[in-house]
Short mmCIF file of C-alpha atoms in Angstrom, two decimals:
data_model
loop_
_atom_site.label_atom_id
_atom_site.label_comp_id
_atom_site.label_asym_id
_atom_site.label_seq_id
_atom_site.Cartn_x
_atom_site.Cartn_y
_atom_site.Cartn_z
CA UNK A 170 76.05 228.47 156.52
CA UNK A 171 78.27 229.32 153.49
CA UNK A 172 77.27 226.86 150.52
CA UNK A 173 80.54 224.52 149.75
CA UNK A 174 81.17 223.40 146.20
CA UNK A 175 81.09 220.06 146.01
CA UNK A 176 84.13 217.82 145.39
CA UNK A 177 84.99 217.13 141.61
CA UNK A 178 84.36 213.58 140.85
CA UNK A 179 87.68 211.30 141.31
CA UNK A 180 88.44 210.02 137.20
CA UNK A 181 87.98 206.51 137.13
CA UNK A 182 89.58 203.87 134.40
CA UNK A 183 86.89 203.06 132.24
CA UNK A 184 87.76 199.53 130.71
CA UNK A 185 88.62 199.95 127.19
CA UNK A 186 86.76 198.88 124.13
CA UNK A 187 87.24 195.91 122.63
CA UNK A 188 87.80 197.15 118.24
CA UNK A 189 84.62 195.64 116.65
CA UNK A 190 85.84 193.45 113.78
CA UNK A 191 84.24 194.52 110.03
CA UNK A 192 81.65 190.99 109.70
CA UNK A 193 82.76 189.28 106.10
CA UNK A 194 79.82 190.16 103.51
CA UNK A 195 78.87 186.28 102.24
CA UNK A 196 80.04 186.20 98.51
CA UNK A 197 77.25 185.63 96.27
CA UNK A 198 76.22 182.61 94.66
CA UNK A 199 75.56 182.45 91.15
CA UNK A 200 72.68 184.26 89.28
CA UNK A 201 71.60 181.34 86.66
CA UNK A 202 70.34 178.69 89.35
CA UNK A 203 68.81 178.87 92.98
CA UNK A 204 70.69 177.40 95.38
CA UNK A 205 69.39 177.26 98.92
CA UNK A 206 70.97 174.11 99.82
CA UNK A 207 73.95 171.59 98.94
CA UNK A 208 75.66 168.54 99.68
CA UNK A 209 79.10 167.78 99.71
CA UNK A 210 80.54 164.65 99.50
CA UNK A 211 83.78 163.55 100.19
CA UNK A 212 86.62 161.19 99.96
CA UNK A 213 89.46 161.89 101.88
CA UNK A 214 91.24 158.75 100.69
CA UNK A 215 91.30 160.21 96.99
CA UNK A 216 93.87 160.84 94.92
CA UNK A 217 94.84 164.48 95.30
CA UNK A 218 91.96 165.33 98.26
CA UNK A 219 93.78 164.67 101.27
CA UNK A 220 92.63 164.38 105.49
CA UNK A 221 92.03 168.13 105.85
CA UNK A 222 90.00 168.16 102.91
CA UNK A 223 86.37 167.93 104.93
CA UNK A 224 87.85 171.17 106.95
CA UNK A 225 88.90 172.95 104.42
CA UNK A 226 85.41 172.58 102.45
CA UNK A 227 83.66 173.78 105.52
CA UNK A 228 86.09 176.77 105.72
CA UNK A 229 84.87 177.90 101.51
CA UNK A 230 81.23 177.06 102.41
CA UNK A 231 81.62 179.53 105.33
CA UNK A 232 81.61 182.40 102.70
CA UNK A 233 78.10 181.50 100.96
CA UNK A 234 74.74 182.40 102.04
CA UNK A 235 73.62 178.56 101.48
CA UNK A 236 73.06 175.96 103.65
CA UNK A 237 75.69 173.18 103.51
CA UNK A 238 76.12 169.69 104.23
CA UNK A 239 78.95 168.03 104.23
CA UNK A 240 79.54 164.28 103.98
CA UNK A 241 83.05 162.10 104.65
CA UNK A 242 82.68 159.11 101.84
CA UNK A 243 83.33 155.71 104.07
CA UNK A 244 84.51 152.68 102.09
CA UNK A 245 82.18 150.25 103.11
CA UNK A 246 79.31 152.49 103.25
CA UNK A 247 79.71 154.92 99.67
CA UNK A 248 76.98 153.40 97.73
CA UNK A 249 74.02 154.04 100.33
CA UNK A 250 75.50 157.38 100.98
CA UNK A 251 75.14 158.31 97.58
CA UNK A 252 71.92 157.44 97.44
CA UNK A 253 71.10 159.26 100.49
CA UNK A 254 72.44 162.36 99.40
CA UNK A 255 70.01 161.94 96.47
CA UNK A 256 67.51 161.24 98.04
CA UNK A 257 67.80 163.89 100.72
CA UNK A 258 66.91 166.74 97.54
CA UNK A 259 69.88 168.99 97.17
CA UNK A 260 70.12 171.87 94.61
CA UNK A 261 73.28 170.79 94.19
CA UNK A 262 75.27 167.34 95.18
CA UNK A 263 79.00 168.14 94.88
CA UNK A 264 81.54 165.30 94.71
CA UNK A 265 84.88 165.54 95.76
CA UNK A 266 86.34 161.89 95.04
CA UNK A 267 88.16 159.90 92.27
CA UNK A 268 86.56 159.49 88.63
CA UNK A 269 84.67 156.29 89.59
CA UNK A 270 82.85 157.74 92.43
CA UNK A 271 82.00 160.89 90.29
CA UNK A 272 80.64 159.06 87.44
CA UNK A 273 78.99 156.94 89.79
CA UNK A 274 76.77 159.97 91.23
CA UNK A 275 75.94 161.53 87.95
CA UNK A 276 74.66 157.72 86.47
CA UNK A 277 72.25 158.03 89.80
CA UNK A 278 71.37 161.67 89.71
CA UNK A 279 70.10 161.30 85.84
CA UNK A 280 68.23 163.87 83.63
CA UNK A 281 65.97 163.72 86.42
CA UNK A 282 67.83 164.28 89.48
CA UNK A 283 69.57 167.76 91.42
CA UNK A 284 72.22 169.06 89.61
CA UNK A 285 75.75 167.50 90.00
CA UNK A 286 79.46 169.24 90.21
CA UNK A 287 81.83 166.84 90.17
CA UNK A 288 84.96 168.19 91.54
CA UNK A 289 88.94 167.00 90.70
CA UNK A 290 89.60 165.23 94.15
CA UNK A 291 91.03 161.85 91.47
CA UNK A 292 93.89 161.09 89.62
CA UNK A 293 92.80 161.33 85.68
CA UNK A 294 89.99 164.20 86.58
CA UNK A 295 88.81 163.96 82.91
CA UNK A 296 85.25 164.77 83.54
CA UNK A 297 85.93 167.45 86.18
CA UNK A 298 88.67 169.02 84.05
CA UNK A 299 86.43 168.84 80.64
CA UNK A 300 83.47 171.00 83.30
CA UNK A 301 85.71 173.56 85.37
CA UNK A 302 89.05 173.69 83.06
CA UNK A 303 91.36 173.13 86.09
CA UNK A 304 92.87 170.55 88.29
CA UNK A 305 92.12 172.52 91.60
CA UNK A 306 89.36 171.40 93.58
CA UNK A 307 88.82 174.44 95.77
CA UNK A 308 89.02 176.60 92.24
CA UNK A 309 86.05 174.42 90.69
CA UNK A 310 84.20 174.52 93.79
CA UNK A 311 84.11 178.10 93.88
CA UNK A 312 83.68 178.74 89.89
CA UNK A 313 80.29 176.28 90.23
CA UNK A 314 79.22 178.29 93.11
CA UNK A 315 79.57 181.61 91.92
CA UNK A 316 79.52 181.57 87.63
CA UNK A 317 77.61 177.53 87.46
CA UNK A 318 74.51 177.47 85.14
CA UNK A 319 72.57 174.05 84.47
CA UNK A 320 74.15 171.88 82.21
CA UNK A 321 73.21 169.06 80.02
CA UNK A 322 75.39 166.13 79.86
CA UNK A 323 75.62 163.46 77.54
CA UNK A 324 77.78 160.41 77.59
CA UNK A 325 77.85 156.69 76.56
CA UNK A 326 76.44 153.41 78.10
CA UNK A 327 78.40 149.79 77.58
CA UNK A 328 77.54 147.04 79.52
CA UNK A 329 75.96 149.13 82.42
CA UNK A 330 79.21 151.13 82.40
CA UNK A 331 78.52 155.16 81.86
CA UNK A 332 81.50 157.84 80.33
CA UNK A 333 80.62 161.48 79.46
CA UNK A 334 84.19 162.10 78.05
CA UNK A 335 85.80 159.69 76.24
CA UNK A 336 86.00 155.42 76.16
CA UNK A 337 89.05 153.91 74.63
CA UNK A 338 88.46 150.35 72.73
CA UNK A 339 91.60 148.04 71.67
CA UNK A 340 94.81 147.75 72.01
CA UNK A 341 95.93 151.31 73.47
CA UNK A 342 92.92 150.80 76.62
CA UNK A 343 95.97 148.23 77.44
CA UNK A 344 98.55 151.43 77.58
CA UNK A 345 96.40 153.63 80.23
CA UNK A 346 97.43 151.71 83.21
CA UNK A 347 101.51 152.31 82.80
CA UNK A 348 100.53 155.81 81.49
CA UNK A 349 99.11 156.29 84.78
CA UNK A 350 101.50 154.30 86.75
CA UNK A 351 104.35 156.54 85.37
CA UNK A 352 102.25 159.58 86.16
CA UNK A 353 102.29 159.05 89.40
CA UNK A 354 105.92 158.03 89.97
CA UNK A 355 105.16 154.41 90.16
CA UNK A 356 108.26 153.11 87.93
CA UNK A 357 108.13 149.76 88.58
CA UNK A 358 104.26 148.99 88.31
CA UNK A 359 104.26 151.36 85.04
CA UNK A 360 106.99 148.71 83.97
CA UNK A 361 105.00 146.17 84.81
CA UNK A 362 101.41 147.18 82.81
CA UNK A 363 103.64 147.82 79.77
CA UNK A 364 105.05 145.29 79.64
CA UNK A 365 101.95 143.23 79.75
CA UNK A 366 100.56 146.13 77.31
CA UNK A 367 103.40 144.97 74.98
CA UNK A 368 102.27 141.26 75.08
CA UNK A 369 98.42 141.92 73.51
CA UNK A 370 99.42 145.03 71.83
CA UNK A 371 98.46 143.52 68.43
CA UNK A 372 96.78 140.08 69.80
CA UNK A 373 93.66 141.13 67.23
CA UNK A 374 92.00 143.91 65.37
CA UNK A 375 88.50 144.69 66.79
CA UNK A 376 85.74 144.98 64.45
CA UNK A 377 83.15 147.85 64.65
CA UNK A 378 79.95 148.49 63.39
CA UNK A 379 78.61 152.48 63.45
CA UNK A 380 74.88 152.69 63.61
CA UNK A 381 74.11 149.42 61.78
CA UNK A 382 76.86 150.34 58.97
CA UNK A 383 79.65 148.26 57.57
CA UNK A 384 81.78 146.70 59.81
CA UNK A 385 85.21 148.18 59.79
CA UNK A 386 88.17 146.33 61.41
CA UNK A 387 90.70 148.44 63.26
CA UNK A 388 93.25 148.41 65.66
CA UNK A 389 91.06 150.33 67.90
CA UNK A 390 88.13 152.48 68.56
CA UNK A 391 87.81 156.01 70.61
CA UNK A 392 84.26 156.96 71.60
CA UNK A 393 84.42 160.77 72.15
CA UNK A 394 81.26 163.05 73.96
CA UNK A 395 80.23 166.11 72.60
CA UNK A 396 81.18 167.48 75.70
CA UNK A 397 84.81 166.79 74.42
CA UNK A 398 84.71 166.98 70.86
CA UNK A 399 85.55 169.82 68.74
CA UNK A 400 83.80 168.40 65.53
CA UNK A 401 80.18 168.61 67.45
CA UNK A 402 78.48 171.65 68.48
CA UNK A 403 75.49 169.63 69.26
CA UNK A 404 74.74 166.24 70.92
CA UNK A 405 74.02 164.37 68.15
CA UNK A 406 75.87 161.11 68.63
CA UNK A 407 79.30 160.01 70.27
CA UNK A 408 82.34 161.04 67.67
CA UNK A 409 83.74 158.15 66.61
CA UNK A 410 87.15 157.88 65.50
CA UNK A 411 88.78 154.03 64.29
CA UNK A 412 92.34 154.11 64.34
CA UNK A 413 94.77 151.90 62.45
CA UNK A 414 98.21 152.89 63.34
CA UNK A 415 101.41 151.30 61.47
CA UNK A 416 103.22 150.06 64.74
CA UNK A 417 103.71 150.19 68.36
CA UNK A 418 105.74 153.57 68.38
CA UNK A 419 102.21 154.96 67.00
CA UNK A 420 100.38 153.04 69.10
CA UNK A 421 102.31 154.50 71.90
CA UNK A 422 101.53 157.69 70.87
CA UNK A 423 98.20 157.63 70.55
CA UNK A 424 97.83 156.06 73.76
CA UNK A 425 100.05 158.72 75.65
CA UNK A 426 97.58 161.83 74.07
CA UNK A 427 94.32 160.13 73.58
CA UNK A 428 93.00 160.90 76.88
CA UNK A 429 92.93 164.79 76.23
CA UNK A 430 94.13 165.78 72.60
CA UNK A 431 91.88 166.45 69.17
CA UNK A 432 91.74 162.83 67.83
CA UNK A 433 91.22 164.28 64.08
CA UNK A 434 94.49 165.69 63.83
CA UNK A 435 96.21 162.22 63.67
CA UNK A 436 96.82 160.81 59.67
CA UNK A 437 95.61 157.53 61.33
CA UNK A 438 92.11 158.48 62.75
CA UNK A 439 89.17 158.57 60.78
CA UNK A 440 86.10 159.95 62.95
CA UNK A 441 82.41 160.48 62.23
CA UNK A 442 79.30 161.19 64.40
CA UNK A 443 77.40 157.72 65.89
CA UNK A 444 74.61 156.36 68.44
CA UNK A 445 74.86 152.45 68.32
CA UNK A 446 78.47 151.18 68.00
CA UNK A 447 79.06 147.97 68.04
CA UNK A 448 82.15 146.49 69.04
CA UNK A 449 83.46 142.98 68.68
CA UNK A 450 86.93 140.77 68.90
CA UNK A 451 88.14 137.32 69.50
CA UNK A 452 88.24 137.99 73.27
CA UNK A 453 87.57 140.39 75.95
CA UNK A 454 87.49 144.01 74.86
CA UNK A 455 90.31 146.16 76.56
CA UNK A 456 88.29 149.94 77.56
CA UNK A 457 89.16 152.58 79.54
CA UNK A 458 86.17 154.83 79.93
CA UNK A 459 86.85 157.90 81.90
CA UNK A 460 90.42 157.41 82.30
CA UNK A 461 89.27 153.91 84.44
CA UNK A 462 90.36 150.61 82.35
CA UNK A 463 87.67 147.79 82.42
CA UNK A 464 87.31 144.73 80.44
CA UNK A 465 84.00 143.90 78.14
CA UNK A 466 82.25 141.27 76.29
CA UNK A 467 84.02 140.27 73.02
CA UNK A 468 80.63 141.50 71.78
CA UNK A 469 79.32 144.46 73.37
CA UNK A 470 77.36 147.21 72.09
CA UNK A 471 77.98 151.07 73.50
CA UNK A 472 74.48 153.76 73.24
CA UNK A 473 74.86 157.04 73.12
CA UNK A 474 72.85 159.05 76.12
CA UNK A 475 71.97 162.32 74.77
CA UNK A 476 70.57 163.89 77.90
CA UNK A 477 72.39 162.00 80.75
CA UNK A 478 72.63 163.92 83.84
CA UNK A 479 72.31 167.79 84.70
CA UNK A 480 75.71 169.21 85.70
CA UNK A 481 76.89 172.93 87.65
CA UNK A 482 79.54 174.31 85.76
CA UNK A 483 80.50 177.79 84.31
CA UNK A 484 80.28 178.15 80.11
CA UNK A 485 83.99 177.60 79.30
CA UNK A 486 83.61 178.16 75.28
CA UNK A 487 85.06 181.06 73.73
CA UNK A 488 82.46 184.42 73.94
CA UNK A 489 81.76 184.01 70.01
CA UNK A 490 80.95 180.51 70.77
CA UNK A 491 78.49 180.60 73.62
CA UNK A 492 76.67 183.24 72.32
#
């Protein structure tokens, strides 16, 4: 029997390949600190965070090798989850909410506590702006991760009150409101606060006392971190600059720029370096402290807090100056 070849195999369709997609290297967190784990908090009824805001932090923590939790601030229910994200040991407790909730967090964390990045998710963002340099939450959030180093912050203490930039005593305090108001676009209520600013604009000088020194009466009284100021390379007191200006137009002025520009360029500020200030008037004490306005004691004493809180935030001085 003659051998037969056998048939060629009949070419079947093989199913085709599905492209593998290139996996995302995670971006790497920064070399000064260890971070292994974080905890975000935030407020999606902030000023400038917005609903998607809890999303759209899980979507940046995707990209770091860290583990993340992530925490939607509830009215009612902020204060205990503060302390809960405290207490639950982070290497880092980032806060994406207004100025009061910010400041709030760093009073609890203290010298003591994990390391704090409080991100611009407000209206004012004084202390987040004075750490990161920008206005953009997702910017900051990624800057601390990736360039953050431990940093000390110091601030000021007045009636159980804490600010790490800058508190505002007097007359102008009464400005920030309609400042802000008008900021935001609200005409009418801006109309309304300056008006009313107009009213006690010059109701009554305070008087102020710097480290047990002679009292000094003045129209009002800026309390300035070293954080802020450009007269103190170290923390060695709050700078303290009395102003007298001639009328409300200056006034104005002062209370427009106080917030953010070099006090000691003004003819009508005098400044020097104090711990203890002392503050008194014939009635409650007009403050903003943090860009939030408050009312004190017609005697109330402010303490400087040289070592206040630990923050995570990149060295923003000039190379010849953080060297």
């Amino acid at each position: 029997m003659n051998a037969t070849t056998p048939p060629s195999p009949v070419p079947m369709d093989l199913p085709e390949t599905a492209p593998v997609e290139a996996v995302a290297e995670p971006r790497a967190l920064t070399p000064h600190v260890a971070i292994s784990r974080v905890v975000i908090l935030v407020n999606t009824l902030s000023g400038s965070v917005g609903p998607r805001a809890v999303a759209e932090v899980e979507a940046i923590m995707a990209d770091y090798p860290c583990e993340a939790e992530i925490v939607e601030l509830v009215g009612a229910t902020m204060d205990a989850q503060i302390d809960a994200a405290l207490a639950s040991n982070p290497d880092v407790l980032f806060v994406l909410a207004g100025d009061g909730t910010a400041r709030a967090a760093a009073s609890r964390a203290g010298p003591g506590g994990p390391l704090v990045a409080p991100l611009p998710g407000g209206t004012m963002n004084m202390l987040p702006r004075a750490l990161y340099g920008t206005g953009d939450w997702k910017l900051a959030l990624r800057e601390a991760l990736e360039n953050g180093s431990p940093r000390c912050v110091s601030g000021g203490l007045v009636e159980g009150q804490s600010f790490y930039c800058a508190g505002i005593f007097g007359s102008p305090a009464l400005w920030a409101p309609a400042r802000e108001a008008m900021r935001t676009g609200k005409l009418s209520l801006a109309w309304t606060y300056g008006r009313r600013a107009l009213k006690r604009a010059f109701s009554g000088k305070i008087r102020v006392e710097l480290d047990g020194g002679k009292v000094r009466r003045s129209e009002a009284l800026a309390l300035i971190s070293p954080m802020i100021s450009r007269a103190m390379d170290d923390p060695i007191g709050l700078e303290a600059a009395a102003m007298d200006p001639a009328d409300a137009a200056q006034v104005f002025r002062l209370a427009a720029n106080a917030l953010f520009s070099d006090w000691r360029q003004d003819p009508s500020v005098v400044t020097q370096p104090a711990r203890k200030i002392r503050i008194r008037a014939r009635s409650r004490i007009p403050a903003v402290l943090d860009g939030e306005p408050t009312l004190l004691h017609h005697d109330t004493m402010v303490t400087f807090i040289p070592k206040a809180w630990q923050a995570l935030a990149p060295d923003l001085r000039p190379q010849g100056e953080a060297d």
